[in-house]
Amino acid sequence: MTATRSAWHIPRYGRPDVLTSVTLPLAEPGPSEVLIRIDASAVTRADGMMRKGEPLFARPFLGLRRPRNGLSGTGLSGEVIAAGGKVSRFGPGDMVFGEAGMRFGANASHICLDEGGVLMPKPDSLPHEDAAVLCDGVLTSWHYLCNLGQVRSSDRVLILGGAGSLGSAAVQIAANMGAEVTATSSARNADRVASLGATCVIDYNCEEALQRGAGYNLIFDTVGVASFSAAKPALAAAGLYLCPVLTLGRLPAILLSRLVGRKRALFAAAGLEKPQRLRIMLSEILAQIDQERLAPVMDRVYPLADLIEAHAYVETGRKRGNVVVV
């Protein structure tokens, strides 16, 4: 009898209900690959955008009419159960976490990944659910604040969307770097965001966060709710506006801000960094977690069989932290 694995297929772009459960042959790992039995995988806003084929200008890379690689999911955590002959970093029985990247397919029971990719040993103290989400909100926020924004202890930082997967990580990271952190959230999430390290929490339903003259050294727009032109009046003289959500509307601002004025709009996708560099960042993140200075905020855990429901919940925009399937 041929061994099989369960996975989720995206036959066409669309709503969560386009996701289709499939049974596939269990692949043999290649010479440099490991076969991982997945214990938990992330369900992210980025996964939903890929399922919908958004933004449209990304479709030449993802697939024009349907995802070129039609499986769902990127972030994962699990156990190595087989390894190719040239693998040296991992062996059967090792607990690992990482991301599938453009191969996708993490929302599944098993996956084969190259050992040279974004794959790390999982600390025993870190639950699979927490490890599975590190390559989304935590890694992206670390990249933007530490590498791109280079936050300093004297900085005033505004996090737009402080309760989501990126925002909850960003508040902790910026606070740990000694910055004065202001974050936006709904009223129901204000106490949680404050507990993460925000000295001021603004209810975005009642108050405008981008006040002229606010003097923020850095504004991190985690969900793309603002624009550079809207953020500029709230920035300090040489302030930075960072947003990981790239749109055609933001692209001109990113280019022009390099030529005109001292305020900058910056974008640099973490996923475009080399795997070795991403593994270094993840090592830095794990050190923070080990020191109990940083922890992924978890919202809901769904069975893998309920992936459609998990996608639908993420799409509401009301999640608080991270969502995983197990």
mmCIF file of C-alpha atoms in Angstrom:
data_model
loop_
_atom_site.group_PDB
_atom_site.id
_atom_site.type_symbol
_atom_site.label_atom_id
_atom_site.label_comp_id
_atom_site.label_asym_id
_atom_site.label_seq_id
_atom_site.Cartn_x
_atom_site.Cartn_y
_atom_site.Cartn_z
ATOM 1 C CA MET A 1 0.000 0.000 0.000
ATOM 2 C CA THR A 2 1.384 3.415 -1.007
ATOM 3 C CA ALA A 3 1.905 5.809 1.891
ATOM 4 C CA THR A 4 -0.123 9.015 1.610
ATOM 5 C CA ARG A 5 -0.343 12.466 3.157
ATOM 6 C CA SER A 6 -3.198 14.918 3.548
ATOM 7 C CA ALA A 7 -2.941 18.485 2.243
ATOM 8 C CA TRP A 8 -5.083 21.410 1.099
ATOM 9 C CA HIS A 9 -5.300 22.378 -2.571
ATOM 10 C CA ILE A 10 -6.214 25.797 -4.048
ATOM 11 C CA PRO A 11 -7.764 24.993 -7.446
ATOM 12 C CA ARG A 12 -8.529 28.645 -8.250
ATOM 13 C CA TYR A 13 -8.316 32.073 -6.644
ATOM 14 C CA GLY A 14 -11.204 32.914 -4.387
ATOM 15 C CA ARG A 15 -12.861 32.813 -0.989
ATOM 16 C CA PRO A 16 -11.892 30.352 1.777
ATOM 17 C CA ASP A 17 -14.344 27.755 0.490
ATOM 18 C CA VAL A 18 -12.216 27.210 -2.642
ATOM 19 C CA LEU A 19 -9.797 25.294 -0.417
ATOM 20 C CA THR A 20 -10.069 21.588 -1.151
ATOM 21 C CA SER A 21 -8.814 18.746 1.021
ATOM 22 C CA VAL A 22 -6.703 16.271 -0.976
ATOM 23 C CA THR A 23 -4.804 13.052 -0.374
ATOM 24 C CA LEU A 24 -1.411 12.825 -2.074
ATOM 25 C CA PRO A 25 1.393 10.255 -2.232
ATOM 26 C CA LEU A 26 3.927 10.626 0.557
ATOM 27 C CA ALA A 27 7.054 11.929 -1.166
ATOM 28 C CA GLU A 28 10.504 10.496 -0.604
ATOM 29 C CA PRO A 29 13.024 13.150 0.506
ATOM 30 C CA GLY A 30 15.643 14.091 -2.056
ATOM 31 C CA PRO A 31 19.382 13.910 -1.280
ATOM 32 C CA SER A 32 19.377 17.261 0.576
ATOM 33 C CA GLU A 33 15.800 17.109 1.866
ATOM 34 C CA VAL A 34 14.082 16.036 5.064
ATOM 35 C CA LEU A 35 10.585 14.598 5.359
ATOM 36 C CA ILE A 36 8.708 16.298 8.191
ATOM 37 C CA ARG A 37 5.575 15.117 9.954
ATOM 38 C CA ILE A 38 3.813 18.397 10.656
ATOM 39 C CA ASP A 39 2.431 18.968 14.155
ATOM 40 C CA ALA A 40 1.257 22.566 13.616
ATOM 41 C CA SER A 41 1.117 25.036 10.738
ATOM 42 C CA ALA A 42 0.271 28.714 10.555
ATOM 43 C CA VAL A 43 -2.753 30.340 8.923
ATOM 44 C CA THR A 44 -1.799 33.907 8.047
ATOM 45 C CA ARG A 45 -3.096 36.986 6.291
ATOM 46 C CA ALA A 46 -0.429 36.406 3.643
ATOM 47 C CA ASP A 47 -1.765 32.891 3.075
ATOM 48 C CA GLY A 48 -5.210 34.374 2.505
ATOM 49 C CA MET A 49 -3.855 36.913 0.032
ATOM 50 C CA MET A 50 -2.153 34.128 -1.910
ATOM 51 C CA ARG A 51 -5.421 32.161 -1.928
ATOM 52 C CA LYS A 52 -7.203 35.203 -3.374
ATOM 53 C CA GLY A 53 -4.407 36.052 -5.820
ATOM 54 C CA GLU A 54 -3.754 39.448 -4.259
ATOM 55 C CA PRO A 55 -2.242 41.825 -5.052
ATOM 56 C CA LEU A 56 -3.035 41.396 -8.736
ATOM 57 C CA PHE A 57 0.454 42.416 -9.854
ATOM 58 C CA ALA A 58 1.816 39.357 -8.015
ATOM 59 C CA ARG A 59 -0.094 36.925 -10.223
ATOM 60 C CA PRO A 60 2.662 36.636 -12.848
ATOM 61 C CA PHE A 61 4.754 35.124 -10.033
ATOM 62 C CA LEU A 62 1.993 33.156 -8.270
ATOM 63 C CA GLY A 63 0.087 32.037 -11.374
ATOM 64 C CA LEU A 64 -2.224 33.983 -13.662
ATOM 65 C CA ARG A 65 -5.494 32.054 -13.237
ATOM 66 C CA ARG A 66 -4.677 29.848 -10.270
ATOM 67 C CA PRO A 67 -1.727 29.408 -7.892
ATOM 68 C CA ARG A 68 1.128 27.816 -9.803
ATOM 69 C CA ASN A 69 1.969 25.747 -6.754
ATOM 70 C CA GLY A 70 -1.572 24.999 -5.673
ATOM 71 C CA LEU A 71 -1.043 23.957 -2.053
ATOM 72 C CA SER A 72 -1.762 26.078 1.022
ATOM 73 C CA GLY A 73 0.452 27.148 3.916
ATOM 74 C CA THR A 74 4.000 28.298 4.612
ATOM 75 C CA GLY A 75 4.892 28.255 8.330
ATOM 76 C CA LEU A 76 5.199 24.915 10.132
ATOM 77 C CA SER A 77 6.636 22.935 13.013
ATOM 78 C CA GLY A 78 7.060 19.187 13.334
ATOM 79 C CA GLU A 79 9.337 16.151 13.495
ATOM 80 C CA VAL A 80 11.835 14.893 10.940
ATOM 81 C CA ILE A 81 10.934 11.295 10.088
ATOM 82 C CA ALA A 82 13.339 10.719 7.174
ATOM 83 C CA ALA A 83 16.374 12.415 5.664
ATOM 84 C CA GLY A 84 18.180 12.310 2.328
ATOM 85 C CA GLY A 85 21.676 10.893 2.028
ATOM 86 C CA LYS A 86 23.414 14.286 1.906
ATOM 87 C CA VAL A 87 21.571 15.843 4.843
ATOM 88 C CA SER A 88 23.882 16.846 7.701
ATOM 89 C CA ARG A 89 21.913 19.346 9.801
ATOM 90 C CA PHE A 90 19.000 17.113 10.805
ATOM 91 C CA GLY A 91 18.114 13.483 11.356
ATOM 92 C CA PRO A 92 15.024 11.394 12.131
ATOM 93 C CA GLY A 93 13.524 12.329 15.479
ATOM 94 C CA ASP A 94 14.678 15.963 15.362
ATOM 95 C CA MET A 95 12.039 18.581 16.108
ATOM 96 C CA VAL A 96 12.189 21.440 13.615
ATOM 97 C CA PHE A 97 10.317 24.557 12.551
ATOM 98 C CA GLY A 98 10.505 26.847 9.557
ATOM 99 C CA GLU A 99 8.707 27.750 6.383
ATOM 100 C CA ALA A 100 7.978 26.225 3.017
ATOM 101 C CA GLY A 101 8.341 29.557 1.215
ATOM 102 C CA MET A 102 7.208 29.596 -2.420
ATOM 103 C CA ARG A 103 6.866 25.810 -2.364
ATOM 104 C CA PHE A 104 3.851 26.220 -0.039
ATOM 105 C CA GLY A 105 2.126 23.076 1.245
ATOM 106 C CA ALA A 106 2.632 23.548 5.004
ATOM 107 C CA ASN A 107 -1.076 23.090 5.824
ATOM 108 C CA ALA A 108 -0.648 19.346 5.534
ATOM 109 C CA SER A 109 0.257 16.219 7.444
ATOM 110 C CA HIS A 110 3.748 15.952 5.901
ATOM 111 C CA ILE A 111 6.150 17.968 3.775
ATOM 112 C CA CYS A 112 9.620 17.594 2.222
ATOM 113 C CA LEU A 113 11.922 20.602 2.643
ATOM 114 C CA ASP A 114 15.548 21.263 1.758
ATOM 115 C CA GLU A 115 17.804 21.361 4.813
ATOM 116 C CA GLY A 116 19.439 24.515 3.422
ATOM 117 C CA GLY A 117 16.177 26.444 3.488
ATOM 118 C CA VAL A 118 14.521 28.305 6.335
ATOM 119 C CA LEU A 119 14.500 25.358 8.723
ATOM 120 C CA MET A 120 15.642 25.446 12.345
ATOM 121 C CA PRO A 121 15.911 23.093 15.328
ATOM 122 C CA LYS A 122 12.917 23.628 17.614
ATOM 123 C CA PRO A 123 13.760 24.202 21.286
ATOM 124 C CA ASP A 124 12.129 21.679 23.613
ATOM 125 C CA SER A 125 10.574 24.518 25.607
ATOM 126 C CA LEU A 126 8.768 25.941 22.574
ATOM 127 C CA PRO A 127 5.393 24.365 21.724
ATOM 128 C CA HIS A 128 4.839 23.380 18.096
ATOM 129 C CA GLU A 129 1.965 25.869 17.856
ATOM 130 C CA ASP A 130 4.246 28.764 18.865
ATOM 131 C CA ALA A 131 7.126 27.620 16.668
ATOM 132 C CA ALA A 132 4.898 27.295 13.593
ATOM 133 C CA VAL A 133 4.147 31.050 13.551
ATOM 134 C CA LEU A 134 7.645 32.431 14.135
ATOM 135 C CA CYS A 135 8.382 32.819 10.423
ATOM 136 C CA ASP A 136 5.344 35.051 9.902
ATOM 137 C CA GLY A 137 4.634 37.924 12.289
ATOM 138 C CA VAL A 138 7.667 37.585 14.534
ATOM 139 C CA LEU A 139 10.298 37.228 11.806
ATOM 140 C CA THR A 140 8.745 39.924 9.611
ATOM 141 C CA SER A 141 8.508 42.408 12.474
ATOM 142 C CA TRP A 142 12.069 41.621 13.568
ATOM 143 C CA HIS A 143 13.303 42.227 10.024
ATOM 144 C CA TYR A 144 11.479 45.537 9.664
ATOM 145 C CA LEU A 145 12.280 46.985 13.075
ATOM 146 C CA CYS A 146 15.808 45.688 13.640
ATOM 147 C CA ASN A 147 17.245 45.571 10.122
ATOM 148 C CA LEU A 148 15.277 48.055 8.059
ATOM 149 C CA GLY A 149 14.201 50.553 10.706
ATOM 150 C CA GLN A 150 17.163 50.072 13.062
ATOM 151 C CA VAL A 151 15.106 51.161 16.065
ATOM 152 C CA ARG A 152 17.089 52.803 18.848
ATOM 153 C CA SER A 153 16.354 53.235 22.529
ATOM 154 C CA SER A 154 15.607 56.943 22.086
ATOM 155 C CA ASP A 155 13.038 56.425 19.324
ATOM 156 C CA ARG A 156 9.305 57.035 19.427
ATOM 157 C CA VAL A 157 7.609 54.222 17.515
ATOM 158 C CA LEU A 158 4.005 53.893 16.341
ATOM 159 C CA ILE A 159 2.685 50.409 15.524
ATOM 160 C CA LEU A 160 -0.464 50.488 13.380
ATOM 161 C CA GLY A 161 -2.354 47.276 14.125
ATOM 162 C CA GLY A 162 -0.857 46.298 17.457
ATOM 163 C CA ALA A 163 -3.020 43.247 18.150
ATOM 164 C CA GLY A 164 -2.362 41.100 15.070
ATOM 165 C CA SER A 165 0.411 38.610 14.439
ATOM 166 C CA LEU A 166 2.888 41.239 13.213
ATOM 167 C CA GLY A 167 1.721 43.970 15.556
ATOM 168 C CA SER A 168 1.829 41.917 18.746
ATOM 169 C CA ALA A 169 5.387 40.878 17.912
ATOM 170 C CA ALA A 170 6.385 44.405 16.857
ATOM 171 C CA VAL A 171 5.200 45.957 20.132
ATOM 172 C CA GLN A 172 7.349 43.501 22.112
ATOM 173 C CA ILE A 173 10.399 43.919 19.878
ATOM 174 C CA ALA A 174 10.325 47.721 19.860
ATOM 175 C CA ALA A 175 9.747 47.869 23.627
ATOM 176 C CA ASN A 176 12.637 45.461 24.242
ATOM 177 C CA MET A 177 14.863 47.773 22.192
ATOM 178 C CA GLY A 178 14.015 50.590 24.589
ATOM 179 C CA ALA A 179 11.735 52.571 22.301
ATOM 180 C CA GLU A 180 8.680 54.470 23.487
ATOM 181 C CA VAL A 181 5.899 52.460 21.851
ATOM 182 C CA THR A 182 2.458 53.663 20.852
ATOM 183 C CA ALA A 183 0.135 51.162 19.186
ATOM 184 C CA THR A 184 -3.346 51.147 17.718
ATOM 185 C CA SER A 185 -5.976 48.511 18.425
ATOM 186 C CA SER A 186 -9.665 48.139 19.116
ATOM 187 C CA ALA A 187 -10.841 48.822 22.655
ATOM 188 C CA ARG A 188 -11.271 45.099 23.381
ATOM 189 C CA ASN A 189 -7.568 44.482 22.670
ATOM 190 C CA ALA A 190 -6.144 47.556 24.405
ATOM 191 C CA ASP A 191 -5.185 45.855 27.676
ATOM 192 C CA ARG A 192 -3.444 42.998 25.885
ATOM 193 C CA VAL A 193 -1.455 45.382 23.663
ATOM 194 C CA ALA A 194 -0.444 47.436 26.696
ATOM 195 C CA SER A 195 0.722 44.280 28.476
ATOM 196 C CA LEU A 196 3.076 43.594 25.561
ATOM 197 C CA GLY A 197 4.932 46.847 26.144
ATOM 198 C CA ALA A 198 2.980 49.698 24.561
ATOM 199 C CA THR A 199 3.053 52.792 26.763
ATOM 200 C CA CYS A 200 0.097 54.267 24.875
ATOM 201 C CA VAL A 201 -2.711 52.395 23.092
ATOM 202 C CA ILE A 202 -4.956 54.312 20.691
ATOM 203 C CA ASP A 203 -8.448 53.009 19.919
ATOM 204 C CA TYR A 204 -8.548 53.374 16.148
ATOM 205 C CA ASN A 205 -12.351 53.529 16.230
ATOM 206 C CA CYS A 206 -12.330 56.705 18.303
ATOM 207 C CA GLU A 207 -9.058 58.523 17.685
ATOM 208 C CA GLU A 208 -6.774 59.343 14.769
ATOM 209 C CA ALA A 209 -3.297 57.976 15.421
ATOM 210 C CA LEU A 210 -1.545 59.934 12.660
ATOM 211 C CA GLN A 211 -1.664 63.345 14.298
ATOM 212 C CA ARG A 212 0.314 66.157 12.637
ATOM 213 C CA GLY A 213 3.416 66.947 14.661
ATOM 214 C CA ALA A 214 3.375 63.699 16.655
ATOM 215 C CA GLY A 215 7.076 63.303 15.880
ATOM 216 C CA TYR A 216 7.356 59.539 15.530
ATOM 217 C CA ASN A 217 10.794 58.361 14.476
ATOM 218 C CA LEU A 218 9.233 55.255 12.961
ATOM 219 C CA ILE A 219 5.732 54.203 11.958
ATOM 220 C CA PHE A 220 5.287 50.473 11.300
ATOM 221 C CA ASP A 221 2.029 49.924 9.423
ATOM 222 C CA THR A 222 1.632 46.189 9.944
ATOM 223 C CA VAL A 223 -1.609 45.771 7.958
ATOM 224 C CA GLY A 224 -1.412 48.502 5.325
ATOM 225 C CA VAL A 225 -4.156 50.701 6.787
ATOM 226 C CA ALA A 226 -2.398 54.005 6.024
ATOM 227 C CA SER A 227 -0.280 55.522 3.265
ATOM 228 C CA PHE A 228 3.028 57.342 3.292
ATOM 229 C CA SER A 229 1.298 60.649 2.531
ATOM 230 C CA ALA A 230 -1.038 60.134 5.494
ATOM 231 C CA ALA A 231 1.842 59.135 7.773
ATOM 232 C CA LYS A 232 4.274 61.922 6.826
ATOM 233 C CA PRO A 233 2.737 64.658 9.030
ATOM 234 C CA ALA A 234 3.094 62.376 12.077
ATOM 235 C CA LEU A 235 6.747 61.570 11.375
ATOM 236 C CA ALA A 236 9.783 63.311 12.824
ATOM 237 C CA ALA A 237 12.070 65.235 10.454
ATOM 238 C CA ALA A 238 13.918 62.121 9.265
ATOM 239 C CA GLY A 239 11.262 59.592 10.232
ATOM 240 C CA LEU A 240 10.575 56.264 8.550
ATOM 241 C CA TYR A 241 7.299 54.753 7.368
ATOM 242 C CA LEU A 242 7.564 50.961 7.058
ATOM 243 C CA CYS A 243 4.862 48.724 5.627
ATOM 244 C CA PRO A 244 5.226 45.039 4.671
ATOM 245 C CA VAL A 245 2.086 45.224 2.480
ATOM 246 C CA LEU A 246 3.305 46.295 -0.956
ATOM 247 C CA THR A 247 0.700 47.775 -3.290
ATOM 248 C CA LEU A 248 0.902 49.672 -6.577
ATOM 249 C CA GLY A 249 -0.142 52.774 -4.652
ATOM 250 C CA ARG A 250 2.762 52.484 -2.198
ATOM 251 C CA LEU A 251 5.439 51.733 -4.779
ATOM 252 C CA PRO A 252 5.762 55.335 -6.134
ATOM 253 C CA ALA A 253 6.008 56.690 -2.580
ATOM 254 C CA ILE A 254 8.813 54.238 -1.788
ATOM 255 C CA LEU A 255 10.745 55.305 -4.877
ATOM 256 C CA LEU A 256 10.115 59.052 -4.639
ATOM 257 C CA SER A 257 10.878 59.299 -0.935
ATOM 258 C CA ARG A 258 14.469 58.336 -1.728
ATOM 259 C CA LEU A 259 14.786 61.435 -3.899
ATOM 260 C CA VAL A 260 12.740 64.088 -2.116
ATOM 261 C CA GLY A 261 12.916 65.162 1.526
ATOM 262 C CA ARG A 262 14.322 63.378 4.571
ATOM 263 C CA LYS A 263 11.313 61.248 5.449
ATOM 264 C CA ARG A 264 11.378 57.789 3.909
ATOM 265 C CA ALA A 265 8.929 55.041 2.987
ATOM 266 C CA LEU A 266 10.726 51.692 3.017
ATOM 267 C CA PHE A 267 9.870 48.166 1.942
ATOM 268 C CA ALA A 268 12.043 45.041 1.990
ATOM 269 C CA ALA A 269 10.287 41.681 2.059
ATOM 270 C CA ALA A 270 11.747 39.329 4.636
ATOM 271 C CA GLY A 271 11.020 36.434 2.300
ATOM 272 C CA LEU A 272 13.500 37.803 -0.244
ATOM 273 C CA GLU A 273 16.382 37.514 2.205
ATOM 274 C CA LYS A 274 18.692 34.530 1.780
ATOM 275 C CA PRO A 275 17.816 31.513 3.948
ATOM 276 C CA GLN A 276 21.109 31.766 5.826
ATOM 277 C CA ARG A 277 20.316 35.352 6.809
ATOM 278 C CA LEU A 278 16.802 34.395 7.889
ATOM 279 C CA ARG A 279 18.178 31.566 10.032
ATOM 280 C CA ILE A 280 20.469 34.066 11.762
ATOM 281 C CA MET A 281 17.472 36.286 12.520
ATOM 282 C CA LEU A 282 15.528 33.310 13.836
ATOM 283 C CA SER A 283 18.461 32.465 16.130
ATOM 284 C CA GLU A 284 18.305 36.016 17.482
ATOM 285 C CA ILE A 285 14.551 35.660 17.990
ATOM 286 C CA LEU A 286 14.991 32.328 19.802
ATOM 287 C CA ALA A 287 17.497 33.980 22.145
ATOM 288 C CA GLN A 288 14.864 36.608 23.012
ATOM 289 C CA ILE A 289 12.266 33.893 23.576
ATOM 290 C CA ASP A 290 14.658 31.940 25.793
ATOM 291 C CA GLN A 291 15.185 35.094 27.894
ATOM 292 C CA GLU A 292 11.386 35.477 28.147
ATOM 293 C CA ARG A 293 11.575 38.870 26.437
ATOM 294 C CA LEU A 294 9.499 37.821 23.444
ATOM 295 C CA ALA A 295 6.661 35.352 22.834
ATOM 296 C CA PRO A 296 4.285 34.849 19.924
ATOM 297 C CA VAL A 297 0.738 35.784 20.863
ATOM 298 C CA MET A 298 -1.687 32.965 20.081
ATOM 299 C CA ASP A 299 -5.356 33.417 19.262
ATOM 300 C CA ARG A 300 -7.015 30.249 17.942
ATOM 301 C CA VAL A 301 -6.016 26.646 17.231
ATOM 302 C CA TYR A 302 -8.071 24.698 14.678
ATOM 303 C CA PRO A 303 -7.877 21.080 13.540
ATOM 304 C CA LEU A 304 -6.203 20.769 10.134
ATOM 305 C CA ALA A 305 -9.558 19.493 8.817
ATOM 306 C CA ASP A 306 -11.065 22.928 9.636
ATOM 307 C CA LEU A 307 -8.658 24.964 7.495
ATOM 308 C CA ILE A 308 -11.533 26.653 5.636
ATOM 309 C CA GLU A 309 -12.952 27.904 8.942
ATOM 310 C CA ALA A 310 -9.497 29.082 10.023
ATOM 311 C CA HIS A 311 -9.048 31.050 6.773
ATOM 312 C CA ALA A 312 -12.501 32.580 7.164
ATOM 313 C CA TYR A 313 -11.660 33.721 10.708
ATOM 314 C CA VAL A 314 -8.353 35.287 9.656
ATOM 315 C CA GLU A 315 -10.174 37.082 6.839
ATOM 316 C CA THR A 316 -12.475 38.844 9.320
ATOM 317 C CA GLY A 317 -9.502 41.011 10.341
ATOM 318 C CA ARG A 318 -10.363 40.530 14.006
ATOM 319 C CA LYS A 319 -7.803 37.960 15.029
ATOM 320 C CA ARG A 320 -5.675 38.704 18.070
ATOM 321 C CA GLY A 321 -2.214 37.335 17.420
ATOM 322 C CA ASN A 322 -1.705 34.096 15.526
ATOM 323 C CA VAL A 323 -3.878 31.289 14.198
ATOM 324 C CA VAL A 324 -2.667 27.725 13.636
ATOM 325 C CA VAL A 325 -4.020 24.358 12.513
ATOM 326 C CA VAL A 326 -2.888 21.078 14.089
#
